[in-house]
Structure formats: C-alpha cells, structure tokens
Coordinates of C-alpha atoms (C1' of nucleotides) in Angstrom, one line a residue:
Chain A
X662 CA -9.4 -1.5 -8.3
X663 CA -6.2 -3.4 -9.3
X664 CA -7.2 -6.7 -10.7
X665 CA -10.4 -5.5 -12.3
X666 CA -8.8 -2.2 -13.4
X667 CA -7.5 -1.2 -16.7
X668 CA -4.0 -2.4 -16.0
X669 CA -4.2 -5.6 -18.1
X670 CA -6.0 -5.8 -21.4
X671 CA -4.2 -9.0 -21.9
X672 CA -6.7 -11.4 -23.5
X673 CA -6.8 -11.1 -27.3
X674 CA -9.7 -8.7 -27.8
X675 CA -12.1 -9.4 -30.6
X676 CA -14.2 -6.3 -29.9
X677 CA -13.4 -3.0 -31.5
X678 CA -11.1 -1.1 -29.2
X679 CA -13.6 1.6 -28.3
X680 CA -15.4 -1.1 -26.5
X681 CA -13.6 -1.1 -23.2
X682 CA -14.7 -2.3 -19.8
X683 CA -16.6 0.5 -18.1
X684 CA -14.3 1.5 -15.3
X685 CA -16.1 3.7 -12.9
X686 CA -13.2 5.4 -11.3
X687 CA -13.7 7.2 -8.1
X688 CA -12.3 10.6 -7.6
X689 CA -9.7 9.4 -5.2
X690 CA -8.5 6.8 -7.6
X691 CA -8.1 9.3 -10.4
X692 CA -6.1 11.6 -8.2
X693 CA -4.0 8.6 -7.1
X694 CA -3.3 7.5 -10.6
X695 CA -2.3 11.0 -11.8
X696 CA 0.0 11.5 -8.9
X697 CA 1.6 8.1 -9.4
X698 CA 2.5 8.7 -13.0
X699 CA 3.8 12.2 -12.1
X700 CA 6.0 10.5 -9.6
X701 CA 7.2 7.8 -12.0
X702 CA 8.0 10.4 -14.6
X703 CA 10.1 12.4 -12.2
X704 CA 7.8 15.4 -12.3
X705 CA 7.8 15.7 -8.5
X706 CA 11.0 16.7 -6.9
X707 CA 12.1 15.3 -3.6
X708 CA 11.1 17.3 -0.5
X709 CA 8.1 18.8 -2.3
X710 CA 5.3 19.3 0.1
X711 CA 1.8 18.2 -1.0
X712 CA -0.5 20.1 1.3
X713 CA -4.0 18.6 1.5
X714 CA -6.3 21.6 0.7
X715 CA -4.2 23.2 -2.0
X716 CA -3.9 19.8 -3.7
X717 CA -7.6 19.1 -3.6
X718 CA -8.2 22.6 -5.0
X719 CA -5.8 21.8 -7.9
X720 CA -7.6 18.6 -8.6
X721 CA -11.0 20.2 -8.3
X722 CA -12.1 17.7 -5.7
X723 CA -12.8 17.8 -2.0
X724 CA -10.4 17.0 0.8
X725 CA -11.7 13.5 1.5
X726 CA -10.8 11.8 -1.8
X727 CA -7.6 13.8 -2.1
X728 CA -6.5 12.6 1.3
X729 CA -7.3 9.1 0.3
X730 CA -5.1 9.3 -2.7
X731 CA -2.2 10.9 -0.8
X732 CA -2.4 8.4 2.0
X733 CA -2.5 5.5 -0.4
X734 CA 0.8 6.7 -2.0
X735 CA 2.2 7.2 1.5
X736 CA 1.3 3.6 2.4
X737 CA 3.1 2.5 -0.8
X738 CA 6.0 4.6 0.4
X739 CA 5.9 6.5 -2.9
X740 CA 5.3 9.5 -0.7
X741 CA 6.0 10.1 3.0
X742 CA 4.8 12.0 6.0
X743 CA 7.0 14.5 7.6
X744 CA 7.0 15.3 11.3
X745 CA 4.0 17.6 10.9
X746 CA 2.0 15.0 9.1
X747 CA 2.3 16.7 5.8
X748 CA 2.8 14.6 2.7
X749 CA 6.2 15.1 1.1
X750 CA 8.0 13.6 -1.8
X751 CA 10.6 11.5 0.0
X752 CA 14.4 11.6 -0.6
X753 CA 15.9 8.2 -1.0
X754 CA 18.7 7.2 1.3
X755 CA 21.8 5.4 0.0
X756 CA 20.8 2.3 2.0
X757 CA 17.4 2.3 0.4
X758 CA 18.7 2.7 -3.1
X759 CA 21.1 -0.2 -2.6
X760 CA 18.4 -2.4 -1.1
X761 CA 15.9 -1.6 -3.9
X762 CA 18.6 -2.6 -6.4
X763 CA 19.2 -5.9 -4.6
X764 CA 15.5 -6.7 -4.5
X765 CA 15.1 -5.8 -8.1
X766 CA 18.0 -8.1 -8.9
X767 CA 16.1 -11.0 -7.4
X768 CA 12.6 -10.2 -8.7
X769 CA 13.3 -8.8 -12.1
X770 CA 15.8 -11.7 -12.6
X771 CA 13.1 -14.2 -11.8
X772 CA 10.6 -12.4 -14.1
X773 CA 13.1 -12.4 -16.9
X774 CA 13.7 -16.1 -16.5
X775 CA 10.0 -16.7 -16.5
X776 CA 9.6 -14.5 -19.6
X777 CA 11.1 -17.1 -22.0
X778 CA 7.7 -18.5 -22.4
X779 CA 6.6 -15.2 -24.1
X780 CA 5.2 -15.1 -27.6
X781 CA 7.6 -13.8 -30.2
X782 CA 5.5 -10.6 -30.8
X783 CA 6.0 -9.6 -27.2
X784 CA 9.7 -10.0 -27.5
X785 CA 9.6 -7.9 -30.6
X786 CA 7.9 -5.2 -28.7
X787 CA 10.6 -5.3 -26.1
X788 CA 13.2 -5.0 -28.8
X789 CA 11.3 -2.1 -30.3
X790 CA 11.5 -0.3 -27.0
X791 CA 15.3 -0.9 -26.8
X792 CA 15.7 0.4 -30.3
X793 CA 14.0 3.6 -29.3
X794 CA 16.4 3.8 -26.3
X795 CA 19.3 3.5 -28.6
X796 CA 17.9 6.3 -30.8
X797 CA 17.5 8.5 -27.7
X798 CA 21.1 7.8 -26.8
X799 CA 22.2 8.9 -30.2
X800 CA 20.1 12.0 -30.1
X801 CA 21.0 12.6 -26.5
X802 CA 17.3 12.8 -25.6
X803 CA 17.9 11.5 -22.1
X804 CA 14.5 12.5 -20.6
X805 CA 12.8 10.1 -23.0
X806 CA 15.5 7.5 -22.6
X807 CA 14.8 7.4 -18.9
X808 CA 11.1 6.7 -19.4
X809 CA 11.8 4.2 -22.1
X810 CA 14.2 2.4 -19.9
X811 CA 11.5 2.1 -17.2
X812 CA 9.1 0.9 -19.8
X813 CA 11.6 -1.8 -20.9
X814 CA 12.1 -3.1 -17.4
X815 CA 8.4 -3.1 -16.5
X816 CA 7.4 -4.7 -19.8
X817 CA 10.0 -7.4 -19.4
X818 CA 8.7 -7.9 -15.9
X819 CA 5.1 -8.1 -17.1
X820 CA 6.2 -10.8 -19.5
X821 CA 7.1 -13.0 -16.6
X822 CA 3.4 -13.6 -16.0
X823 CA 3.7 -13.0 -12.3
X824 CA 1.3 -10.2 -11.4
X825 CA 2.2 -10.0 -7.7
X826 CA 5.8 -9.8 -8.5
X827 CA 5.1 -7.2 -11.1
X828 CA 3.3 -4.9 -8.7
X829 CA 6.1 -5.1 -6.2
X830 CA 8.7 -4.2 -8.8
X831 CA 6.5 -1.4 -10.1
X832 CA 6.3 0.0 -6.6
X833 CA 10.1 0.0 -6.3
X834 CA 10.3 1.9 -9.6
X835 CA 7.8 4.5 -8.4
X836 CA 9.9 5.0 -5.3
X837 CA 12.9 5.8 -7.4
X838 CA 10.8 8.0 -9.7
X839 CA 11.8 11.3 -8.1
X840 CA 15.5 10.7 -8.8
X841 CA 15.2 8.7 -12.0
X842 CA 15.7 11.7 -14.2
X843 CA 19.4 11.7 -13.2
X844 CA 19.9 8.2 -14.6
X845 CA 22.2 9.5 -17.3
X846 CA 24.1 12.1 -15.3
X847 CA 27.2 10.0 -15.6
X848 CA 26.7 9.8 -19.3
X849 CA 25.7 7.0 -21.6
X850 CA 27.3 3.7 -20.8
X851 CA 29.1 2.2 -23.7
X852 CA 28.4 -1.5 -23.0
X853 CA 28.7 -3.7 -26.0
X854 CA 26.5 -5.6 -26.3
X855 CA 24.0 -3.7 -24.2
X856 CA 22.5 -5.9 -21.5
X857 CA 19.0 -5.2 -22.9
X858 CA 20.1 -6.8 -26.1
X859 CA 21.4 -9.8 -24.3
X860 CA 18.1 -10.1 -22.5
X861 CA 16.3 -10.1 -25.8
X862 CA 18.6 -12.6 -27.4
X863 CA 18.3 -14.9 -24.4
X864 CA 14.5 -14.7 -24.6
X865 CA 14.6 -15.6 -28.3
X866 CA 16.8 -18.6 -27.5
X867 CA 14.7 -19.7 -24.6
X868 CA 17.7 -19.4 -22.3
X869 CA 16.2 -18.5 -18.9
X870 CA 19.5 -18.4 -17.1
X871 CA 21.0 -16.0 -19.6
X872 CA 18.0 -13.8 -19.4
X873 CA 18.1 -13.7 -15.7
X874 CA 21.9 -12.9 -15.6
X875 CA 21.6 -10.2 -18.2
X876 CA 18.9 -8.3 -16.3
X877 CA 20.8 -8.7 -13.2
X878 CA 23.9 -7.2 -14.7
X879 CA 21.9 -4.4 -16.2
X880 CA 20.6 -3.6 -12.7
X881 CA 23.9 -3.9 -11.0
X882 CA 26.0 -2.0 -13.4
X883 CA 23.5 0.6 -14.4
X884 CA 22.0 3.5 -12.4
X885 CA 25.3 4.9 -11.2
X886 CA 24.0 8.4 -12.0
X887 CA 21.4 8.0 -9.3
X888 CA 23.8 7.8 -6.4
X889 CA 24.7 11.4 -6.4
X890 CA 21.1 12.4 -5.7
X891 CA 20.7 10.2 -2.7
X892 CA 20.8 11.2 0.9
X893 CA 23.6 9.8 3.1
X894 CA 22.0 7.1 5.2
X895 CA 21.0 8.0 8.7
X896 CA 23.4 6.9 11.4
X897 CA 21.4 4.0 12.8
Chain B
X1016 CA 3.9 5.3 9.7
X1017 CA 6.5 2.6 9.0
X1018 CA 10.0 3.9 9.2
X1019 CA 9.2 6.3 12.0
X1020 CA 6.8 4.0 13.7
X1021 CA 7.4 1.5 16.5
X1022 CA 8.5 -1.2 14.2
X1023 CA 12.3 -0.9 14.9
X1024 CA 13.6 0.0 18.4
X1025 CA 17.0 -1.2 17.0
X1026 CA 19.5 1.3 18.4
X1027 CA 20.8 0.2 21.8
X1028 CA 18.6 2.2 24.1
X1029 CA 20.2 3.8 27.1
X1030 CA 17.1 5.4 28.4
X1031 CA 14.8 3.4 30.8
X1032 CA 12.2 1.5 28.7
X1033 CA 9.3 3.5 30.0
X1034 CA 10.8 6.3 28.0
X1035 CA 9.5 5.5 24.6
X1036 CA 8.9 7.8 21.6
X1037 CA 5.5 9.4 21.9
X1038 CA 3.6 7.8 19.0
X1039 CA 0.5 9.9 18.4
X1040 CA -1.4 7.3 16.5
X1041 CA -4.3 8.5 14.5
X1042 CA -7.7 6.7 14.7
X1043 CA -7.3 5.3 11.2
X1044 CA -3.8 4.0 12.0
X1045 CA -5.1 2.2 15.1
X1046 CA -7.9 0.6 13.2
X1047 CA -5.5 -0.3 10.4
X1048 CA -3.1 -2.0 12.8
X1049 CA -5.8 -3.9 14.6
X1050 CA -7.3 -5.2 11.4
X1051 CA -3.9 -6.1 10.2
X1052 CA -3.0 -8.3 13.1
X1053 CA -6.4 -9.8 13.0
X1054 CA -5.7 -10.8 9.4
X1055 CA -2.3 -12.1 10.2
X1056 CA -3.7 -14.2 13.0
X1057 CA -6.3 -15.7 10.7
X1058 CA -9.1 -14.2 12.7
X1059 CA -10.8 -13.0 9.5
X1060 CA -12.2 -15.7 7.3
X1061 CA -12.1 -15.3 3.5
X1062 CA -15.2 -13.8 1.9
X1063 CA -16.1 -11.9 5.1
X1064 CA -17.6 -8.6 4.2
X1065 CA -16.3 -5.6 6.1
X1066 CA -19.0 -3.0 5.7
X1067 CA -18.0 0.6 6.4
X1068 CA -20.5 1.8 8.9
X1069 CA -20.9 -1.3 11.0
X1070 CA -17.1 -1.5 11.2
X1071 CA -16.8 2.1 12.3
X1072 CA -19.4 1.5 14.9
X1073 CA -17.5 -1.5 16.2
X1074 CA -14.3 0.5 16.4
X1075 CA -16.1 3.5 17.9
X1076 CA -14.9 5.9 15.3
X1077 CA -16.5 7.7 12.4
X1078 CA -16.6 6.6 8.9
X1079 CA -13.7 8.7 7.6
X1080 CA -10.8 7.1 9.5
X1081 CA -12.5 3.7 9.2
X1082 CA -12.6 4.0 5.5
X1083 CA -9.0 5.1 5.5
X1084 CA -7.9 2.0 7.4
X1085 CA -9.9 -0.3 5.1
X1086 CA -8.7 1.2 1.9
X1087 CA -5.1 1.1 3.0
X1088 CA -5.4 -2.6 3.5
X1089 CA -7.1 -2.9 0.2
X1090 CA -4.2 -1.1 -1.4
X1091 CA -1.9 -3.6 0.2
X1092 CA -4.1 -6.3 -1.1
X1093 CA -4.6 -7.7 2.3
X1094 CA -8.2 -6.9 1.7
X1095 CA -10.1 -6.5 -1.6
X1096 CA -13.1 -4.8 -3.1
X1097 CA -16.0 -6.8 -4.5
X1098 CA -18.1 -5.6 -7.4
X1099 CA -20.2 -3.5 -5.1
X1100 CA -17.2 -1.7 -3.7
X1101 CA -17.6 -3.4 -0.4
X1102 CA -14.4 -4.5 1.4
X1103 CA -14.0 -8.2 1.6
X1104 CA -11.4 -10.6 2.9
X1105 CA -10.0 -12.0 -0.3
X1106 CA -9.7 -15.7 -1.1
X1107 CA -6.3 -16.5 -2.6
X1108 CA -6.1 -18.2 -5.9
X1109 CA -3.8 -21.1 -6.6
X1110 CA -1.7 -19.0 -8.9
X1111 CA -1.3 -16.4 -6.2
X1112 CA -0.2 -18.8 -3.6
X1113 CA 2.4 -20.3 -5.9
X1114 CA 3.6 -16.9 -6.9
X1115 CA 3.9 -15.7 -3.3
X1116 CA 5.9 -18.8 -2.5
X1117 CA 8.2 -18.1 -5.3
X1118 CA 8.8 -14.5 -4.3
X1119 CA 9.3 -15.5 -0.7
X1120 CA 11.9 -18.0 -1.9
X1121 CA 13.9 -15.1 -3.4
X1122 CA 13.4 -12.5 -0.7
X1123 CA 13.5 -14.6 2.4
X1124 CA 16.4 -16.4 1.0
X1125 CA 18.3 -13.2 0.5
X1126 CA 17.4 -12.0 4.0
X1127 CA 18.6 -15.3 5.5
X1128 CA 21.9 -15.0 3.7
X1129 CA 22.3 -11.4 4.9
X1130 CA 21.4 -12.5 8.4
X1131 CA 24.7 -14.2 9.0
X1132 CA 26.0 -10.9 10.3
X1133 CA 23.5 -11.0 13.2
X1134 CA 24.7 -10.9 16.8
X1135 CA 24.5 -14.3 18.6
X1136 CA 21.8 -13.1 20.9
X1137 CA 19.5 -12.6 18.0
X1138 CA 20.2 -16.1 16.7
X1139 CA 19.4 -17.5 20.1
X1140 CA 16.1 -15.7 20.0
X1141 CA 15.4 -17.4 16.7
X1142 CA 16.3 -20.7 18.2
X1143 CA 14.0 -20.0 21.1
X1144 CA 11.1 -19.5 18.8
X1145 CA 11.8 -22.7 17.0
X1146 CA 12.0 -24.5 20.3
X1147 CA 8.5 -23.3 21.1
X1148 CA 7.3 -24.5 17.7
X1149 CA 8.7 -28.0 18.5
X1150 CA 6.8 -27.9 21.8
X1151 CA 3.6 -26.9 20.1
X1152 CA 4.1 -29.8 17.7
X1153 CA 4.5 -32.2 20.6
X1154 CA 1.4 -30.8 22.4
X1155 CA -0.5 -30.5 19.1
X1156 CA -1.2 -26.9 19.7
X1157 CA -1.3 -26.0 16.1
X1158 CA -2.9 -22.6 16.4
X1159 CA 0.0 -21.4 18.3
X1160 CA 2.5 -23.2 16.1
X1161 CA 1.2 -21.3 13.1
X1162 CA 1.7 -17.9 14.7
X1163 CA 5.2 -19.0 15.9
X1164 CA 6.1 -20.1 12.5
X1165 CA 5.2 -16.7 11.1
X1166 CA 7.2 -15.1 13.9
X1167 CA 10.2 -17.3 13.0
X1168 CA 10.2 -16.3 9.4
X1169 CA 9.6 -12.6 10.0
X1170 CA 12.2 -12.5 12.7
X1171 CA 14.7 -14.2 10.4
X1172 CA 13.8 -11.7 7.7
X1173 CA 14.3 -8.8 10.0
X1174 CA 17.7 -10.0 10.9
X1175 CA 18.7 -9.5 7.3
X1176 CA 18.8 -5.8 8.0
X1177 CA 16.8 -4.9 4.8
X1178 CA 13.8 -3.0 5.9
X1179 CA 12.3 -2.6 2.5
X1180 CA 12.6 -6.3 1.8
X1181 CA 11.1 -7.0 5.2
X1182 CA 8.0 -5.0 4.6
X1183 CA 7.4 -6.7 1.2
X1184 CA 7.7 -10.1 2.8
X1185 CA 5.5 -9.1 5.7
X1186 CA 2.8 -8.0 3.2
X1187 CA 3.0 -11.4 1.6
X1188 CA 2.4 -13.0 4.9
X1189 CA -0.5 -10.8 5.7
X1190 CA -2.1 -11.8 2.4
X1191 CA -1.8 -15.5 3.4
X1192 CA -3.2 -14.8 6.8
X1193 CA -6.8 -15.8 6.2
X1194 CA -5.7 -19.3 5.2
X1195 CA -2.7 -19.7 7.4
X1196 CA -4.6 -21.4 10.1
X1197 CA -4.7 -24.5 7.8
X1198 CA -1.0 -24.8 7.7
X1199 CA -1.0 -28.0 9.6
X1200 CA -4.1 -29.6 8.0
X1201 CA -1.8 -32.2 6.4
X1202 CA -0.2 -33.0 9.8
X1203 CA 3.2 -32.2 11.2
X1204 CA 6.0 -32.7 8.8
X1205 CA 8.6 -35.1 10.2
X1206 CA 11.6 -33.5 8.6
X1207 CA 14.9 -34.4 10.3
X1208 CA 16.6 -32.0 10.8
X1209 CA 13.9 -29.4 10.6
X1210 CA 14.9 -26.7 8.0
X1211 CA 14.5 -24.1 10.8
X1212 CA 17.3 -25.9 12.6
X1213 CA 19.5 -25.9 9.5
X1214 CA 18.9 -22.2 9.2
X1215 CA 20.0 -21.6 12.8
X1216 CA 23.1 -23.7 12.4
X1217 CA 24.0 -22.0 9.2
X1218 CA 23.7 -18.6 10.8
X1219 CA 25.9 -19.8 13.7
X1220 CA 28.5 -21.0 11.2
X1221 CA 28.3 -17.9 9.1
X1222 CA 27.4 -19.9 6.1
X1223 CA 25.2 -17.7 4.0
X1224 CA 24.6 -20.1 1.2
X1225 CA 23.4 -22.8 3.6
X1226 CA 21.1 -20.3 5.4
X1227 CA 19.6 -19.3 2.1
X1228 CA 19.1 -22.8 0.9
X1229 CA 17.6 -24.0 4.1
X1230 CA 14.9 -21.2 4.1
X1231 CA 14.2 -21.9 0.5
X1232 CA 13.6 -25.5 1.2
X1233 CA 11.4 -24.7 4.2
X1234 CA 9.3 -22.5 2.0
X1235 CA 9.1 -24.9 -1.0
X1236 CA 8.4 -28.1 1.0
X1237 CA 6.2 -26.6 3.6
X1238 CA 2.7 -25.1 3.4
X1239 CA 1.1 -28.0 1.6
X1240 CA -1.9 -27.8 3.9
X1241 CA -2.7 -24.4 2.5
X1242 CA -3.5 -25.6 -1.0
X1243 CA -6.8 -27.1 -0.1
X1244 CA -8.1 -23.7 0.9
X1245 CA -7.2 -21.9 -2.2
X1246 CA -9.5 -21.0 -5.1
X1247 CA -8.9 -22.6 -8.5
X1248 CA -7.3 -19.9 -10.5
X1249 CA -9.5 -18.0 -12.9
X1250 CA -9.4 -19.1 -16.5
X1251 CA -7.5 -16.1 -18.0
Chain C
dG1113 C1' 17.7 47.0 12.7
dT1114 C1' 16.1 42.8 16.3
dG1115 C1' 13.3 40.8 19.1
dT1116 C1' 8.5 39.7 21.2
dG1117 C1' 4.0 39.1 21.8
dT1118 C1' -0.7 38.5 19.7
dA1119 C1' -3.9 37.8 16.0
dA1120 C1' -5.0 35.5 11.8
dT1121 C1' -4.4 31.8 8.8
dT1122 C1' -3.4 27.2 7.5
dT1123 C1' -2.4 22.7 8.7
dG1124 C1' -3.9 17.6 9.5
dT1125 C1' -7.7 15.1 11.6
dT1126 C1' -12.3 13.6 12.5
dA1127 C1' -17.3 13.9 12.4
dT1128 C1' -21.4 14.5 10.1
dA1129 C1' -24.5 15.2 6.2
dA1130 C1' -26.1 14.6 1.5
dC1131 C1' -26.4 11.9 -2.6
dA1132 C1' -27.3 8.0 -5.7
dA1133 C1' -27.3 3.2 -6.2
dA1134 C1' -28.0 -1.1 -4.5
dT1135 C1' -30.2 -4.2 -1.2
dA1136 C1' -33.6 -5.6 1.9
dT1137 C1' -38.3 -5.6 3.7
dC1138 C1' -42.9 -5.5 3.4
dT1139 C1' -47.4 -5.6 1.2
dG1140 C1' -50.9 -7.5 -1.4
dA1141 C1' -52.7 -10.1 -5.4
dC1142 C1' -53.3 -14.5 -7.1
Chain D
dG39 C1' -48.0 -21.0 -0.6
dT40 C1' -45.4 -17.7 -4.8
dC41 C1' -44.5 -13.8 -7.1
dA42 C1' -44.6 -8.6 -8.2
dG43 C1' -43.9 -4.2 -7.0
dA44 C1' -43.4 -0.4 -3.9
dT45 C1' -41.2 1.3 0.2
dA46 C1' -37.4 1.5 3.5
dT47 C1' -33.0 0.8 4.7
dT48 C1' -28.2 0.3 3.9
dT49 C1' -24.4 0.7 0.9
dG50 C1' -20.1 3.3 -0.9
dT51 C1' -18.8 8.0 -2.2
dT52 C1' -18.1 12.8 -1.7
dA53 C1' -18.5 17.3 0.4
dT54 C1' -18.5 20.2 4.2
dA55 C1' -17.8 21.7 8.9
dA56 C1' -15.7 21.7 13.4
dC57 C1' -11.6 21.1 16.1
dA58 C1' -6.9 21.7 17.9
dA59 C1' -2.2 22.4 16.8
dA60 C1' 1.0 24.5 14.2
dT61 C1' 2.6 28.1 11.4
dT62 C1' 2.6 32.6 9.5
dA63 C1' 1.7 37.8 9.6
dC64 C1' 1.9 41.7 11.8
dA65 C1' 2.3 45.4 15.0
dC66 C1' 4.9 47.4 18.5
dA67 C1' 8.7 48.0 21.7
dC68 C1' 13.6 48.6 22.3

DNA sequence: GTGTGTAATTTGTTATAACAAATATCTGAC
DNA sequence: GTCAGATATTTGTTATAACAAATTACACAC
C-alpha cells in the first residue's frame, strides 16, 4: 500500500475532487487502518486484549485478514503479543517514553529545519491548527486539543518533505496513542510564546535553526502529563 | 517478537549457556527471519519477485504463514508490492537513499554519543570488528567487508542502549540490503584515520561529541558506491 | 464455604479450498 | 513466419476447517 495509497494527495490536483485514484483496499488493510486511527485517537486503552475471532466478527471479516491486520500492528509495535500470543494494547515503559522523546527530538527537529522550504499556504495551515489548539485550551476541550497537537506535529513533519522520516515519526506517535489522552493531565502549560508559535515564525523567516530548536523545546518541555501513565521500566 | 525475542541476552547470565529461553517460533516468524537476513546480506536482488505459492513451497510451509512473513517485510518496507499485488524486492530511489543517510546521521550519531557509557569489553569487540574489516580490505574480500561494516554500525548502535532507536536503524539497513553489496564499487576509501577508529578512540575517551561526529562523517562520506545502483527519483 | 477433577469452550496457528483476476500457453488462420 | 482468440494455469485474496494448548465452566466431594 503505502506509497501508492491515499496518504499523499500532494500534487496540485486539477481534476474535481470526486475523481480520486481507485484504491482497492483489501479487507486486512481496512481493518489495519481503522485500528490504527483508533489507537492514535486513544480509543484503545492499554492492556486491552484484542482476541482474533471476536475482532474478526466485529469487523465482519474472517480470521485471516483480521490476523494480518493485527500482526502488522504488532510488527510496528503499535500492538504487542502477550505470553499467550494474544494481541494486547501495550503499556509504555518509562524508558520507552523517554527514548521516543529523544528520537522525536532528532527527527522532528530535522523535519522542522527542512520545512522552511514550504510554501506560505502550508505554513498558514499549520498556524490555523495552532489557533484551534489555543481555542481548545481556552474552552478546556482537551480531548480535541490532544488530536490537534498530534496533527500539528505530523503536519509539520510532513512539510519537511522526508517521507521515510515522516513514517518513522508517525509510528512513534501511534505507539504513544494509548496514553496521549493524558497529555493535559498536568494542566495547560502557560508558555509565552508557545513553542508552536515560535516554529511558525521561524518557518516564515526561513530560519531553520530556530525552527529546529523550537520543536525540540516543545518536545522536551511538553508531555509531562504522560509520565504518570507509564509503567516503571523493567529491572534489566 | 522483538522485545521478548532472542535479540538481547543482555543481563549477565549465571545459567550455563545451553539453558536458553525456549523460543517457540512460529512458522511465519522463521520464514520472516530467514528472508530478513537474506535481504540484509544482499542475497535478494532488486526487482526479484517473491510469489506466494512458490515461496511457501520452497520453505515447506503453507501459504498462510508464508504470506504473513512476506507482508510483514512489506510493512517494514524491506519488501514492496507491485501493481499486481506481488511481493518484490524494491529498488531504492536516490531520494530514499539520501533520506536514509540523513536519518542515520541523526540516529546513529545519537547512539554513538550514548555508547560512551559502554563497558570496555564491548568497545574491544567493536575494535575487533574493525580489525577484521581492515583485513578484508587488505585481502580485497569485499563481500565479507560489507557484512562486517554492517555489523560494526549495528553493534555500535546497540551499545547506545536505546532499543527503539536500534530497531529503526536496523530497518533502515535492511532496506539498503539489496544494494549494499556494491558498497565498495568505488574502491576502498583511504581515509586516515578511518572514522571507525575515531569512533573507537572517542568511546575509550568518553568523548560523546567526538563519537557522534565520527559516525556522522563515516555515514556522510561513505557509501558512494551505492549511488550507481539507485533509481532516479520519480518526478513528483 | 474450598478445593479438585473433568468436560466444554476458546485461544492462536496452520493448512486447505474457493474465488476472481491476471498471466501464460496453445491452437489455428492467414 | 505473425497475429488473434480461446483455454489453462497461476496469481493474490479470503473463508473455512483442523489441530493442540490453554482457559473457563461446572459438578462433586469434603
């Protein structure tokens, strides 16, 4: 799927938008995709067991494509296998959360630096997302703020024009999905200016170093609410 | 598999070494692993088609686990699907090779910096690998040099103690596997001192910045032989 | 009540079969 | 020889069944 899939409309379409590439999606891919967005939206709680046959019944498909979808997410480590071989929603360990943050620092930082080449319209779109985030903060709609924050980071990452890097980062976000809903458990940070704003300004000024540093700071200082929902790392 | 698998013996084992954790490996996992090492060793040429039933016959298993193994490698982008849905060994595009190199710069650099905490024995092991590489250069055994070079980088990466980062980097190496055998097509670089050596020295001195910079330089200056075997990047 | 054994069910895994679409092979006309 | 068309085979996909191992349910003793 991937590169030929619906992920990147990208090229300026002349055709009316009901003309879209025929994507013949297999049953396993559809199940995969649905489970993936459910994960990213925090709709699957850690330790939830996803048994094969009940799941395939819920999706109205047979065991074979269901298993393919589940195993694919396992291979991406968005899901995991317990001792029995059952698929479960994994619980992040502290080590893992810290490591993911460090990797995101590198990769999202690089993407942000590369994003200074973006057309102004794309930067405007980024700013629009952040404006919505600010609104959600004001109205204390944290559930939506979480999803918008994810969208901000992934959109920025996409602007970097590095598809391989983007997919890696996206996988890292999926892995954090099950605990992302607790992002604001510590309350709304009162940074002034908000790092997102600094990113946007840096992009507008073509300052790649500033863009990189701003994202890095956003990653490093944010997300404190997640740590409470993380498993103490195993002894080893 | 991964975290519970055989990848990390790690903890100082007291038990005799014939006592090893019983790994009940499913048929699909075995096929997956074999294909993966074949890829990493460059034994599968780009554009090779891996048809489902012939492959399952070759492995002596049925189509179901064979398909699982193939689709898993597809999801890791170590393999790809052509228009027909057949699994093929992908041909890297120039953009992709450049992007992989950039990402490796970040991630292997971070791992190298983190590796300064490694015990001396591990650094010795790294040095031993590089010594073998030098021997291969002298005897012009490039096939082995390629594999040893991979081993050097992955071992260094493992020393960083960041398992998530390690797996990402390993996937990037697998993706380069099919063209890796051409690493020395441009001849043996006559860098003095070899960046590997600078890495080792930096680790011994606990100089994380130097370690990071040395790996980065190794990545950025090396691998020129690969570019001839890369597909011109698609227009978009 | 608590425990213990057995039976029934459910689990993941693998093999096999059915299906449509695509590919390959063959046949025959010219 | 070349080309057209029909047939046969092979392709990926999905469903179903068979299997062993694990889990659960349940009945019965104490």
